[in-house]
């Protein structure tokens, strides 16, 4: 993970909530991973998140698009073995976006709760800055 | 996270991963919470929601921060909710086990306002008589008027709602909650309950009560019995009783009862019975030991014979004679001549088989009945009409056991060929199998060969069958003449 040091806010122990040093309470490096099967929803959520974060003036690293994973299933069309050997090729595409922020967990919670889109899975990883 | 460089264990895992899941039991699918999905020690205090009851961010009470429900008392509102639900207040957050009803899900039950109650069965007609005024009785119950009144106010109703009496409802509710121990009471009748209850009390009282009850029931019967003992005939005498008495008298009639019965001439017997009895009495049936015929009486061989007897006997004898004469005369006059035409016997000789089987001699070939002894050959060895070389031994060859000598000459070569070929083929095949496994072509070849053989065999069989049909006809002719008729060759 690329170290994104915040110069003016020395790293704080996360247990002490409410300790203010300069900025708000302890900043963390937060990685939001969004994954979905539909690109449209995913892009919408990404856009909302980025917009929200930018509105709160957070350092944000824009949606990084991971390569789409395509899951294939190839089966015989026939339920029995009779007939010409025709095959079905099914696929499932999973899109993944990553957004890196540096902020407090509360803010992130707010942002992520606002943008609601079905089918998009949100995973948040919080780490020491 | 700055790597540790070479040689070392895992990287320092000081991060926490949360995932958005829809809240369990939440109505809104978009209502999601962050749930921790990793096992690291890293803690982020303000992130994950552990209180499932009050999670929304906008709620000001979220400022209380995270609290573990396991430790410390529950917040007041939570406790109140728990108590309202009827759950015990023991510090455990039962609300976490509750499930919200999802309006989207089909689990919520909303009684429908547009529900139609069940329609009436076809053989029932319902009328709404709520508007009928049942006033105080007017004294005179003019049926016509009341009918009109009722009819005017009632209206037919096509569906009725099930009326639930509040008392019934109450009882039902009560039975659910309170009457756990006294289930039996609901099922039993009052008197059983009383009886059971009374058992707990003094038994003697109970018995006495019962006795009284029983006495009340039995009183009538007892009275009857008492009567019987005092007077022997409380009820109206019937003909049967009188007849029975008479019979009893005769059978067992002895000194005491005789007088009484004879004296009491007040029995009202029907006239027929009286007449019959009189007749019976008048005929002094002598119970002698010897058997007497009417002739004895007539010839005066019996000493103690009255004139009546003699006359009777004479009459009887005369009547018998008359009957006999009449009978004889009848037979003499009306003789029915029955002609029994017998068929010409000598020409036709019937055997039992023909008669039993009801076939004629055309079908049956009667012969001597013999004991089924040694099984004989059906066909005679040499047909009388055939010009064949008579051999003593008939050789049978092949699968079908065909007599070789009987076959026409051309057949023999074919058979011999056949015998040679399969023998060779089988030998070579076996040899091959020993060496290597059959390939597809060899298998096909073998199967084809088998098929060919079967085909040829079938053809041969058909030809032979046709050939031998004439033979069977000839044999049948011969058997018809000589052999027993039970043999059927065709």
XYZ file of C-alpha atoms in Angstrom:
619
model
C 0.000 0.000 0.000
C 1.506 3.320 -1.017
C 2.284 5.354 2.025
C 0.339 8.544 1.967
C 1.780 10.509 4.791
C -0.102 13.440 6.021
C 2.565 15.929 6.937
C 0.769 18.033 9.431
C -1.066 15.402 11.377
C 1.212 13.058 13.244
C -0.149 9.517 13.375
C -2.302 8.884 16.376
C -3.200 5.749 18.194
C -6.656 4.876 17.063
C -7.919 4.024 20.530
C -7.967 7.627 21.666
C -10.970 9.054 20.079
C -11.493 12.715 20.528
C -7.822 13.626 20.806
C -7.466 16.538 18.519
C -4.207 17.577 17.171
C -4.516 20.201 14.581
C -7.098 18.533 12.521
C -9.918 16.345 13.505
C -9.567 13.101 15.308
C -7.146 10.507 14.106
C -6.846 10.228 10.423
C -6.641 6.881 8.928
C -5.821 5.604 5.586
C -9.000 4.239 4.268
C -9.415 2.128 1.251
C -12.859 1.677 -0.130
C -13.253 -1.224 -2.487
C -16.330 -1.280 -4.592
C -17.254 -4.303 -6.583
C -20.298 -5.026 -8.643
C -21.601 -6.877 -11.595
C -23.084 -3.854 -13.241
C -20.836 -1.110 -14.408
C -23.450 1.584 -14.417
C -24.305 1.301 -10.758
C -20.708 0.960 -9.841
C -19.678 4.035 -11.678
C -22.512 5.950 -10.135
C -21.521 4.963 -6.646
C -17.913 5.749 -7.358
C -18.828 9.125 -8.631
C -20.945 9.861 -5.576
C -18.246 8.804 -3.203
C -15.631 10.862 -4.891
C -17.930 13.808 -4.981
C -18.776 13.434 -1.345
C -15.176 13.104 -0.317
C -14.151 16.054 -2.360
C -16.932 18.039 -0.838
C -15.441 17.343 2.551
C -12.006 18.211 1.300
C -10.464 14.881 1.887
C -7.405 13.663 0.176
C -8.711 11.162 -2.219
C -7.178 9.002 -4.814
C -9.683 8.651 -7.595
C -11.433 5.458 -8.567
C -8.786 2.999 -9.602
C -10.275 0.551 -11.958
C -9.173 -2.956 -11.429
C -9.244 -5.352 -14.326
C -12.652 -6.913 -14.783
C -12.827 -10.484 -13.773
C -14.814 -12.631 -16.098
C -16.040 -15.887 -14.711
C -16.903 -18.476 -17.332
C -19.151 -21.456 -17.165
C -19.289 -23.679 -20.184
C -21.899 -26.408 -20.116
C -23.577 -28.753 -22.495
C -26.896 -27.431 -23.597
C -28.524 -30.814 -23.585
C -29.819 -32.291 -20.341
C -29.095 -35.729 -21.723
C -26.236 -36.872 -23.820
C -28.188 -37.124 -27.005
C -27.982 -34.766 -29.905
C -25.383 -32.520 -31.412
C -22.869 -31.490 -28.819
C -23.777 -27.870 -28.312
C -22.348 -25.880 -25.501
C -23.465 -22.843 -23.585
C -20.956 -20.255 -22.590
C -22.013 -18.216 -19.617
C -19.992 -15.460 -18.078
C -20.190 -13.170 -15.141
C -18.302 -9.931 -15.145
C -17.126 -8.421 -11.907
C -15.944 -4.887 -11.875
C -13.862 -3.490 -9.130
C -12.977 0.014 -8.167
C -10.732 1.196 -5.406
C -10.832 4.568 -3.756
C -8.227 5.613 -1.273
C -8.930 8.312 1.268
C -7.345 9.746 4.256
C -9.893 10.751 6.792
C -11.545 9.792 9.981
C -13.745 6.744 10.081
C -16.832 8.727 10.974
C -16.697 10.781 7.863
C -16.271 7.719 5.796
C -19.233 6.181 7.470
C -21.327 9.155 6.594
C -20.268 9.135 3.017
C -20.807 5.496 2.476
C -24.204 5.507 4.089
C -25.529 8.169 1.804
C -24.746 6.625 -1.472
C -26.978 3.631 -1.762
C -27.125 1.519 -4.823
C -28.291 -2.043 -5.055
C -25.873 -4.627 -6.253
C -22.725 -2.771 -5.275
C -20.621 -4.294 -2.598
C -18.658 -1.938 -0.420
C -15.663 -2.925 1.580
C -13.775 -0.498 3.725
C -10.305 -1.146 5.017
C -9.008 1.176 7.677
C -5.392 1.292 8.483
C -2.905 3.414 10.285
C -1.859 6.425 8.335
C 2.602 -0.466 5.316
C 6.363 -0.457 5.217
C 7.571 -3.867 4.487
C 9.832 -5.683 6.782
C 12.259 -6.782 4.209
C 13.459 -10.258 3.750
C 13.208 -13.019 6.207
C 10.478 -12.391 8.495
C 7.011 -13.474 9.220
C 3.920 -11.892 8.051
C 3.580 -8.224 7.592
C 2.167 -6.285 10.457
C -1.497 -6.514 10.034
C -2.668 -3.303 11.544
C -5.697 -2.658 9.541
C -9.355 -3.423 9.847
C -11.669 -4.378 7.075
C -15.368 -3.714 7.143
C -17.981 -4.663 4.696
C -21.395 -3.220 4.145
C -24.074 -5.746 4.793
C -27.792 -5.216 4.845
C -28.884 -5.210 8.400
C -30.418 -8.433 9.625
C -34.151 -8.096 9.985
C -34.177 -4.687 8.415
C -37.111 -3.622 6.344
C -35.154 -1.517 3.949
C -32.655 -3.437 1.858
C -30.608 -0.316 1.626
C -30.268 -0.171 5.343
C -26.770 -1.489 5.670
C -24.207 -1.621 8.367
C -20.510 -2.112 8.460
C -19.504 -5.490 9.664
C -15.972 -6.478 10.450
C -14.712 -9.210 8.206
C -11.175 -9.779 9.307
C -9.567 -11.116 12.447
C -6.839 -8.637 13.110
C -6.263 -7.001 16.402
C -6.541 -3.584 15.019
C -9.459 -1.732 16.465
C -11.336 1.121 15.016
C -13.582 2.257 17.735
C -15.939 4.494 15.887
C -16.685 2.451 12.869
C -18.613 -0.698 13.187
C -22.038 -0.596 14.708
C -22.507 -3.115 17.391
C -25.814 -1.998 18.626
C -28.239 -3.339 16.140
C -31.201 -1.626 17.654
C -30.220 1.939 17.281
C -27.778 2.242 14.441
C -28.645 5.232 12.324
C -25.951 7.833 12.042
C -28.259 10.766 12.077
C -29.658 9.714 15.373
C -28.210 11.930 18.065
C -28.122 9.097 20.525
C -25.382 7.624 18.409
C -23.184 10.054 20.224
C -23.219 7.656 23.110
C -20.762 5.731 21.151
C -20.274 2.092 21.029
C -21.228 0.094 23.981
C -21.020 -3.557 24.322
C -24.360 -4.918 25.225
C -22.787 -7.675 27.181
C -21.272 -5.465 29.816
C -23.107 -2.980 31.966
C -26.768 -2.242 32.159
C -28.733 -1.700 29.053
C -29.884 1.773 28.235
C -33.228 2.733 29.566
C -35.115 2.818 26.342
C -33.869 -0.595 25.465
C -34.940 -1.955 28.764
C -38.323 -0.399 28.413
C -38.806 -1.977 25.039
C -37.818 -5.347 26.346
C -40.230 -5.096 29.207
C -43.031 -4.006 26.935
C -42.564 -7.093 24.914
C -42.921 -9.190 27.983
C -39.396 -10.443 27.992
C -37.489 -10.628 31.231
C -35.296 -7.756 32.252
C -32.108 -9.545 33.073
C -29.545 -7.448 31.331
C -29.604 -9.379 28.114
C -30.558 -7.524 25.034
C -33.360 -9.662 23.668
C -34.065 -7.112 21.059
C -31.176 -8.376 19.043
C -33.186 -11.479 18.418
C -36.181 -9.646 17.214
C -36.961 -9.461 13.614
C -38.589 -6.531 11.999
C -41.409 -7.127 9.686
C -40.572 -6.259 6.181
C -43.455 -4.712 4.354
C -41.923 -5.985 1.204
C -41.749 -9.519 2.481
C -44.859 -11.568 2.586
C -44.535 -12.374 6.233
C -46.568 -9.489 7.523
C -50.170 -10.254 8.090
C -52.580 -7.444 7.508
C -56.210 -8.403 7.823
C -57.769 -7.436 4.585
C -60.507 -4.902 4.650
C -62.010 -6.165 1.474
C -62.253 -9.727 2.545
C -65.405 -11.508 1.627
C -66.634 -13.965 4.190
C -67.481 -17.417 3.014
C -70.607 -17.672 0.976
C -73.444 -19.693 2.380
C -73.768 -23.317 1.485
C -76.400 -23.981 -1.101
C -78.917 -25.510 1.225
C -78.963 -22.647 3.654
C -80.697 -19.352 3.295
C -79.981 -16.499 5.633
C -82.110 -13.527 6.480
C -81.161 -10.437 8.282
C -83.714 -9.934 10.977
C -82.008 -7.224 12.917
C -84.793 -4.800 12.206
C -87.595 -6.944 13.399
C -89.143 -5.637 16.504
C -90.069 -8.315 18.907
C -92.346 -6.367 21.175
C -94.131 -7.494 24.290
C -96.653 -10.191 23.548
C -99.869 -8.683 22.329
C -101.961 -11.421 23.716
C -103.292 -12.669 20.465
C -100.780 -14.367 18.310
C -102.129 -13.752 14.907
C -99.760 -15.783 12.856
C -100.514 -14.048 9.665
C -99.814 -10.639 11.084
C -96.599 -11.606 12.742
C -95.467 -13.280 9.598
C -96.078 -10.146 7.651
C -94.298 -8.061 10.189
C -91.307 -10.317 10.184
C -91.217 -10.605 6.446
C -91.387 -6.890 6.004
C -88.365 -6.274 8.131
C -86.156 -9.103 7.096
C -83.951 -9.072 4.119
C -82.188 -11.999 2.586
C -78.503 -12.054 3.068
C -76.145 -13.858 0.826
C -73.179 -13.996 3.077
C -72.967 -14.023 6.756
C -70.072 -13.080 8.890
C -69.119 -15.523 11.485
C -70.514 -14.161 14.672
C -68.136 -14.482 17.512
C -69.707 -14.179 20.834
C -67.567 -12.128 23.198
C -68.153 -14.707 25.849
C -66.899 -17.402 23.582
C -63.878 -15.330 22.726
C -63.178 -14.805 26.345
C -63.476 -18.440 27.073
C -61.172 -19.311 24.256
C -58.595 -16.874 25.444
C -58.918 -18.098 28.947
C -58.449 -21.658 27.947
C -55.203 -20.808 26.291
C -53.573 -19.125 29.199
C -54.992 -20.195 32.497
C -56.606 -23.576 32.233
C -53.562 -25.663 31.900
C -54.092 -27.984 34.784
C -57.800 -28.319 34.536
C -57.969 -29.514 30.979
C -60.058 -32.435 31.906
C -62.748 -30.324 33.405
C -63.527 -28.725 30.146
C -64.153 -32.046 28.522
C -66.281 -33.711 31.095
C -69.842 -33.168 31.912
C -71.091 -31.593 35.038
C -72.174 -34.700 36.745
C -68.836 -36.309 36.268
C -67.155 -33.302 37.761
C -69.567 -33.337 40.629
C -68.946 -36.978 41.169
C -65.242 -36.590 41.100
C -65.324 -33.618 43.316
C -67.550 -35.377 45.753
C -65.079 -38.181 46.055
C -62.757 -35.854 47.758
C -65.504 -35.146 50.256
C -67.123 -37.648 52.495
C -67.665 -40.796 50.632
C -70.604 -41.896 52.687
C -72.667 -38.927 51.765
C -71.924 -39.589 48.212
C -72.985 -43.163 48.469
C -76.165 -42.266 50.164
C -77.001 -39.782 47.508
C -76.366 -42.300 44.869
C -78.471 -44.838 46.595
C -81.306 -42.418 46.739
C -81.049 -41.711 43.110
C -80.960 -45.320 42.244
C -83.858 -45.986 44.500
C -85.868 -43.400 42.715
C -85.157 -45.093 39.437
C -85.853 -48.546 40.673
C -88.924 -47.711 42.636
C -91.326 -48.691 39.918
C -89.690 -51.995 39.343
C -89.627 -52.703 43.008
C -93.252 -52.017 43.283
C -93.912 -54.507 40.632
C -91.903 -57.093 42.348
C -93.659 -56.465 45.613
C -96.927 -56.887 43.919
C -95.871 -60.126 42.443
C -95.087 -61.590 45.727
C -98.397 -60.697 47.254
C -100.692 -61.521 44.412
C -99.770 -63.926 41.732
C -101.722 -62.224 38.927
C -101.445 -58.457 38.894
C -101.904 -58.058 35.155
C -104.649 -58.970 32.805
C -104.812 -62.609 32.003
C -104.432 -63.544 28.455
C -105.492 -66.533 26.474
C -101.983 -67.784 26.574
C -101.923 -67.745 30.310
C -105.030 -69.786 30.525
C -103.869 -72.272 28.017
C -100.628 -72.547 29.835
C -102.405 -73.194 33.042
C -104.538 -75.896 31.517
C -101.530 -77.542 30.025
C -99.704 -77.335 33.279
C -102.640 -78.933 34.931
C -102.744 -81.796 32.567
C -99.088 -82.375 32.745
C -98.549 -82.000 36.387
C -102.076 -81.960 37.530
C -102.321 -83.280 41.040
C -104.583 -83.030 43.944
C -104.236 -79.455 45.069
C -104.233 -77.565 41.886
C -106.884 -79.737 40.346
C -109.579 -78.594 42.655
C -108.722 -75.019 42.296
C -108.664 -75.110 38.576
C -111.794 -77.108 38.258
C -113.630 -74.852 40.600
C -112.651 -71.688 38.929
C -114.893 -71.849 35.951
C -114.667 -68.129 35.412
C -111.914 -68.185 32.902
C -112.995 -66.716 29.676
C -111.841 -69.058 27.024
C -112.590 -68.297 23.445
C -115.232 -70.536 22.007
C -112.970 -72.354 19.602
C -110.646 -73.392 22.326
C -113.543 -74.638 24.361
C -114.871 -76.670 21.490
C -111.575 -78.236 20.785
C -111.002 -79.027 24.358
C -114.410 -80.580 24.577
C -113.691 -82.757 21.632
C -110.449 -83.713 23.164
C -112.080 -84.605 26.364
C -114.834 -86.588 24.698
C -112.459 -88.809 22.846
C -111.249 -91.116 25.485
C -107.982 -92.030 24.103
C -107.028 -95.338 25.478
C -103.454 -95.403 26.371
C -103.059 -99.095 26.010
C -99.908 -100.803 25.331
C -100.920 -102.622 22.232
C -101.480 -101.013 18.952
C -105.021 -101.221 17.741
C -106.247 -100.967 14.233
C -109.736 -99.953 13.280
C -110.388 -103.474 12.150
C -109.806 -104.691 15.639
C -112.477 -102.474 16.907
C -114.905 -103.576 14.249
C -114.326 -107.201 14.687
C -114.856 -106.686 18.324
C -111.559 -108.097 19.220
C -110.957 -105.391 21.724
C -112.764 -105.919 24.897
C -113.153 -102.439 26.104
C -114.508 -100.863 23.039
C -117.366 -98.525 23.083
C -119.942 -98.173 20.385
C -118.464 -94.949 19.340
C -115.172 -96.499 18.791
C -116.625 -99.265 16.801
C -118.566 -96.928 14.616
C -115.591 -94.770 14.087
C -113.473 -97.634 13.101
C -116.125 -98.927 10.739
C -116.364 -95.572 9.108
C -112.664 -95.314 8.716
C -112.468 -98.707 7.110
C -115.237 -97.907 4.730
C -113.614 -94.680 3.691
C -110.312 -96.317 3.036
C -112.016 -98.856 0.821
C -113.727 -96.123 -1.141
C -110.523 -94.280 -1.743
C -108.801 -97.378 -2.945
C -111.567 -98.158 -5.398
C -111.531 -94.696 -6.757
C -107.887 -94.821 -7.247
C -108.046 -98.063 -9.089
C -110.834 -96.902 -11.281
C -109.028 -93.781 -12.187
C -105.974 -95.575 -13.281
C -107.999 -97.961 -15.349
C -109.891 -95.264 -17.160
C -107.266 -92.677 -17.813
C -104.341 -94.578 -19.007
C -101.775 -92.361 -20.638
C -100.031 -94.140 -23.406
C -96.448 -93.052 -23.551
C -94.704 -94.025 -26.715
C -90.974 -94.275 -26.362
C -89.463 -94.341 -29.799
C -86.278 -96.161 -29.831
C -83.718 -95.561 -32.466
C -82.425 -98.349 -34.637
C -79.932 -99.756 -32.310
C -78.177 -102.428 -34.203
C -76.688 -100.247 -36.897
C -75.150 -97.625 -34.694
C -72.460 -98.511 -32.315
C -71.657 -95.736 -29.920
C -68.597 -95.724 -27.876
C -68.268 -93.930 -24.604
C -65.857 -91.395 -25.911
C -68.292 -90.244 -28.501
C -71.062 -89.951 -26.019
C -69.005 -88.206 -23.406
C -67.370 -85.759 -25.735
C -70.594 -85.288 -27.739
C -68.697 -85.386 -30.965
C -69.723 -87.663 -33.706
C -67.743 -90.480 -35.174
C -66.546 -88.189 -37.843
C -64.440 -86.389 -35.279
C -63.875 -89.144 -32.845
C -62.068 -92.182 -33.876
C -63.207 -94.676 -31.344
C -60.762 -97.191 -30.259
C -60.021 -99.438 -27.449
C -59.290 -97.872 -24.168
C -55.861 -98.900 -23.165
C -53.786 -98.346 -20.137
C -51.250 -95.616 -20.604
C -48.258 -97.790 -20.487
C -45.061 -97.525 -22.393
C -44.823 -94.281 -24.340
C -44.930 -95.322 -27.915
C -43.616 -93.629 -30.921
C -46.098 -91.341 -32.510
C -45.052 -91.762 -36.045
C -44.613 -95.133 -37.578
C -41.134 -95.585 -38.760
C -42.034 -96.352 -42.278
C -44.916 -94.665 -43.906
C -46.880 -97.238 -45.804
C -47.209 -95.027 -48.863
C -43.634 -93.914 -49.103
C -40.980 -95.332 -51.230
C -37.946 -94.794 -49.104
C -34.975 -96.772 -48.272
C -35.735 -98.543 -45.089
C -32.909 -98.062 -42.692
C -32.902 -99.465 -39.300
C -31.267 -96.462 -37.754
C -32.228 -92.914 -38.512
C -29.397 -90.590 -37.807
C -30.203 -87.163 -36.436
C -27.786 -84.382 -36.940
C -27.515 -80.767 -36.178
C -29.103 -78.534 -33.679
C -32.591 -79.278 -34.874
C -32.060 -83.000 -34.784
C -33.099 -83.524 -38.331
C -33.096 -87.001 -39.686
C -30.339 -87.020 -42.217
C -31.544 -89.774 -44.489
C -34.922 -88.192 -45.012
C -33.547 -85.029 -46.380
C -33.368 -84.526 -50.094
C -29.935 -84.843 -51.512
C -29.219 -81.249 -52.276
C -29.501 -80.278 -48.682
C -26.742 -82.430 -47.502
C -23.984 -80.534 -49.177
C -25.154 -77.274 -47.785
C -25.204 -78.650 -44.303
C -21.790 -80.058 -44.547
C -20.449 -76.756 -45.714
C -22.080 -74.981 -42.877
C -20.566 -77.321 -40.422
C -17.129 -76.769 -41.771
C -17.201 -73.007 -41.808
C -18.218 -72.176 -38.239
C -15.805 -74.696 -36.904
C -12.924 -73.038 -38.691
C -14.019 -69.565 -37.775
C -14.411 -70.378 -34.125
C -11.012 -71.913 -33.961
C -9.307 -68.932 -35.525
C -11.193 -66.550 -33.304
C -10.182 -68.304 -30.176
C -6.613 -68.231 -31.257
C -6.761 -64.546 -31.831
C -8.337 -63.817 -28.513
C -5.553 -65.515 -26.796
C -3.040 -63.216 -28.421
C -4.552 -59.776 -28.261
C -7.718 -57.984 -27.500
C -10.189 -57.658 -30.290
C -10.123 -54.450 -32.174
C -13.245 -52.785 -33.298
C -13.091 -54.208 -36.764
C -12.569 -57.719 -35.559
C -15.449 -57.389 -33.186
C -17.612 -56.131 -35.992
C -16.529 -58.952 -38.209
C -17.288 -61.514 -35.554
C -20.700 -60.075 -34.892
C -21.452 -59.945 -38.586
C -20.476 -63.552 -38.937
C -22.801 -64.542 -36.133
C -25.578 -62.589 -37.747
C -25.021 -64.326 -41.018
C -25.142 -67.698 -39.391
C -28.391 -66.919 -37.687
C -29.854 -65.678 -40.923
C -28.944 -68.848 -42.735
C -30.289 -70.949 -39.928
C -33.576 -69.141 -40.036
C -33.873 -69.643 -43.747
C -33.092 -73.309 -43.442
C -35.644 -73.761 -40.723
C -38.327 -72.149 -42.813
C -37.598 -74.374 -45.757
C -37.601 -77.451 -43.680
C -40.864 -76.531 -42.086
C -42.482 -76.194 -45.495
C -40.977 -79.429 -46.588
C -42.151 -81.296 -43.585
C -45.683 -79.973 -43.727
C -46.577 -82.563 -46.323
C -44.971 -85.163 -44.167
C -47.107 -84.186 -41.222
C -50.218 -84.462 -43.318
C -49.310 -87.958 -44.307
C -48.497 -88.854 -40.772
C -51.821 -87.519 -39.600
C -53.593 -89.726 -42.087
C -51.777 -92.726 -40.863
C -52.296 -91.879 -37.253
C -55.946 -91.361 -37.919
C -56.245 -94.929 -38.996
C -53.988 -96.626 -36.565
C -52.977 -94.539 -33.620
C -55.220 -93.444 -30.754
C -57.332 -90.438 -31.407
C -55.704 -88.255 -28.854
C -52.695 -87.634 -31.050
C -52.849 -84.461 -32.975
C -50.055 -83.894 -35.376
C -51.212 -80.779 -37.167
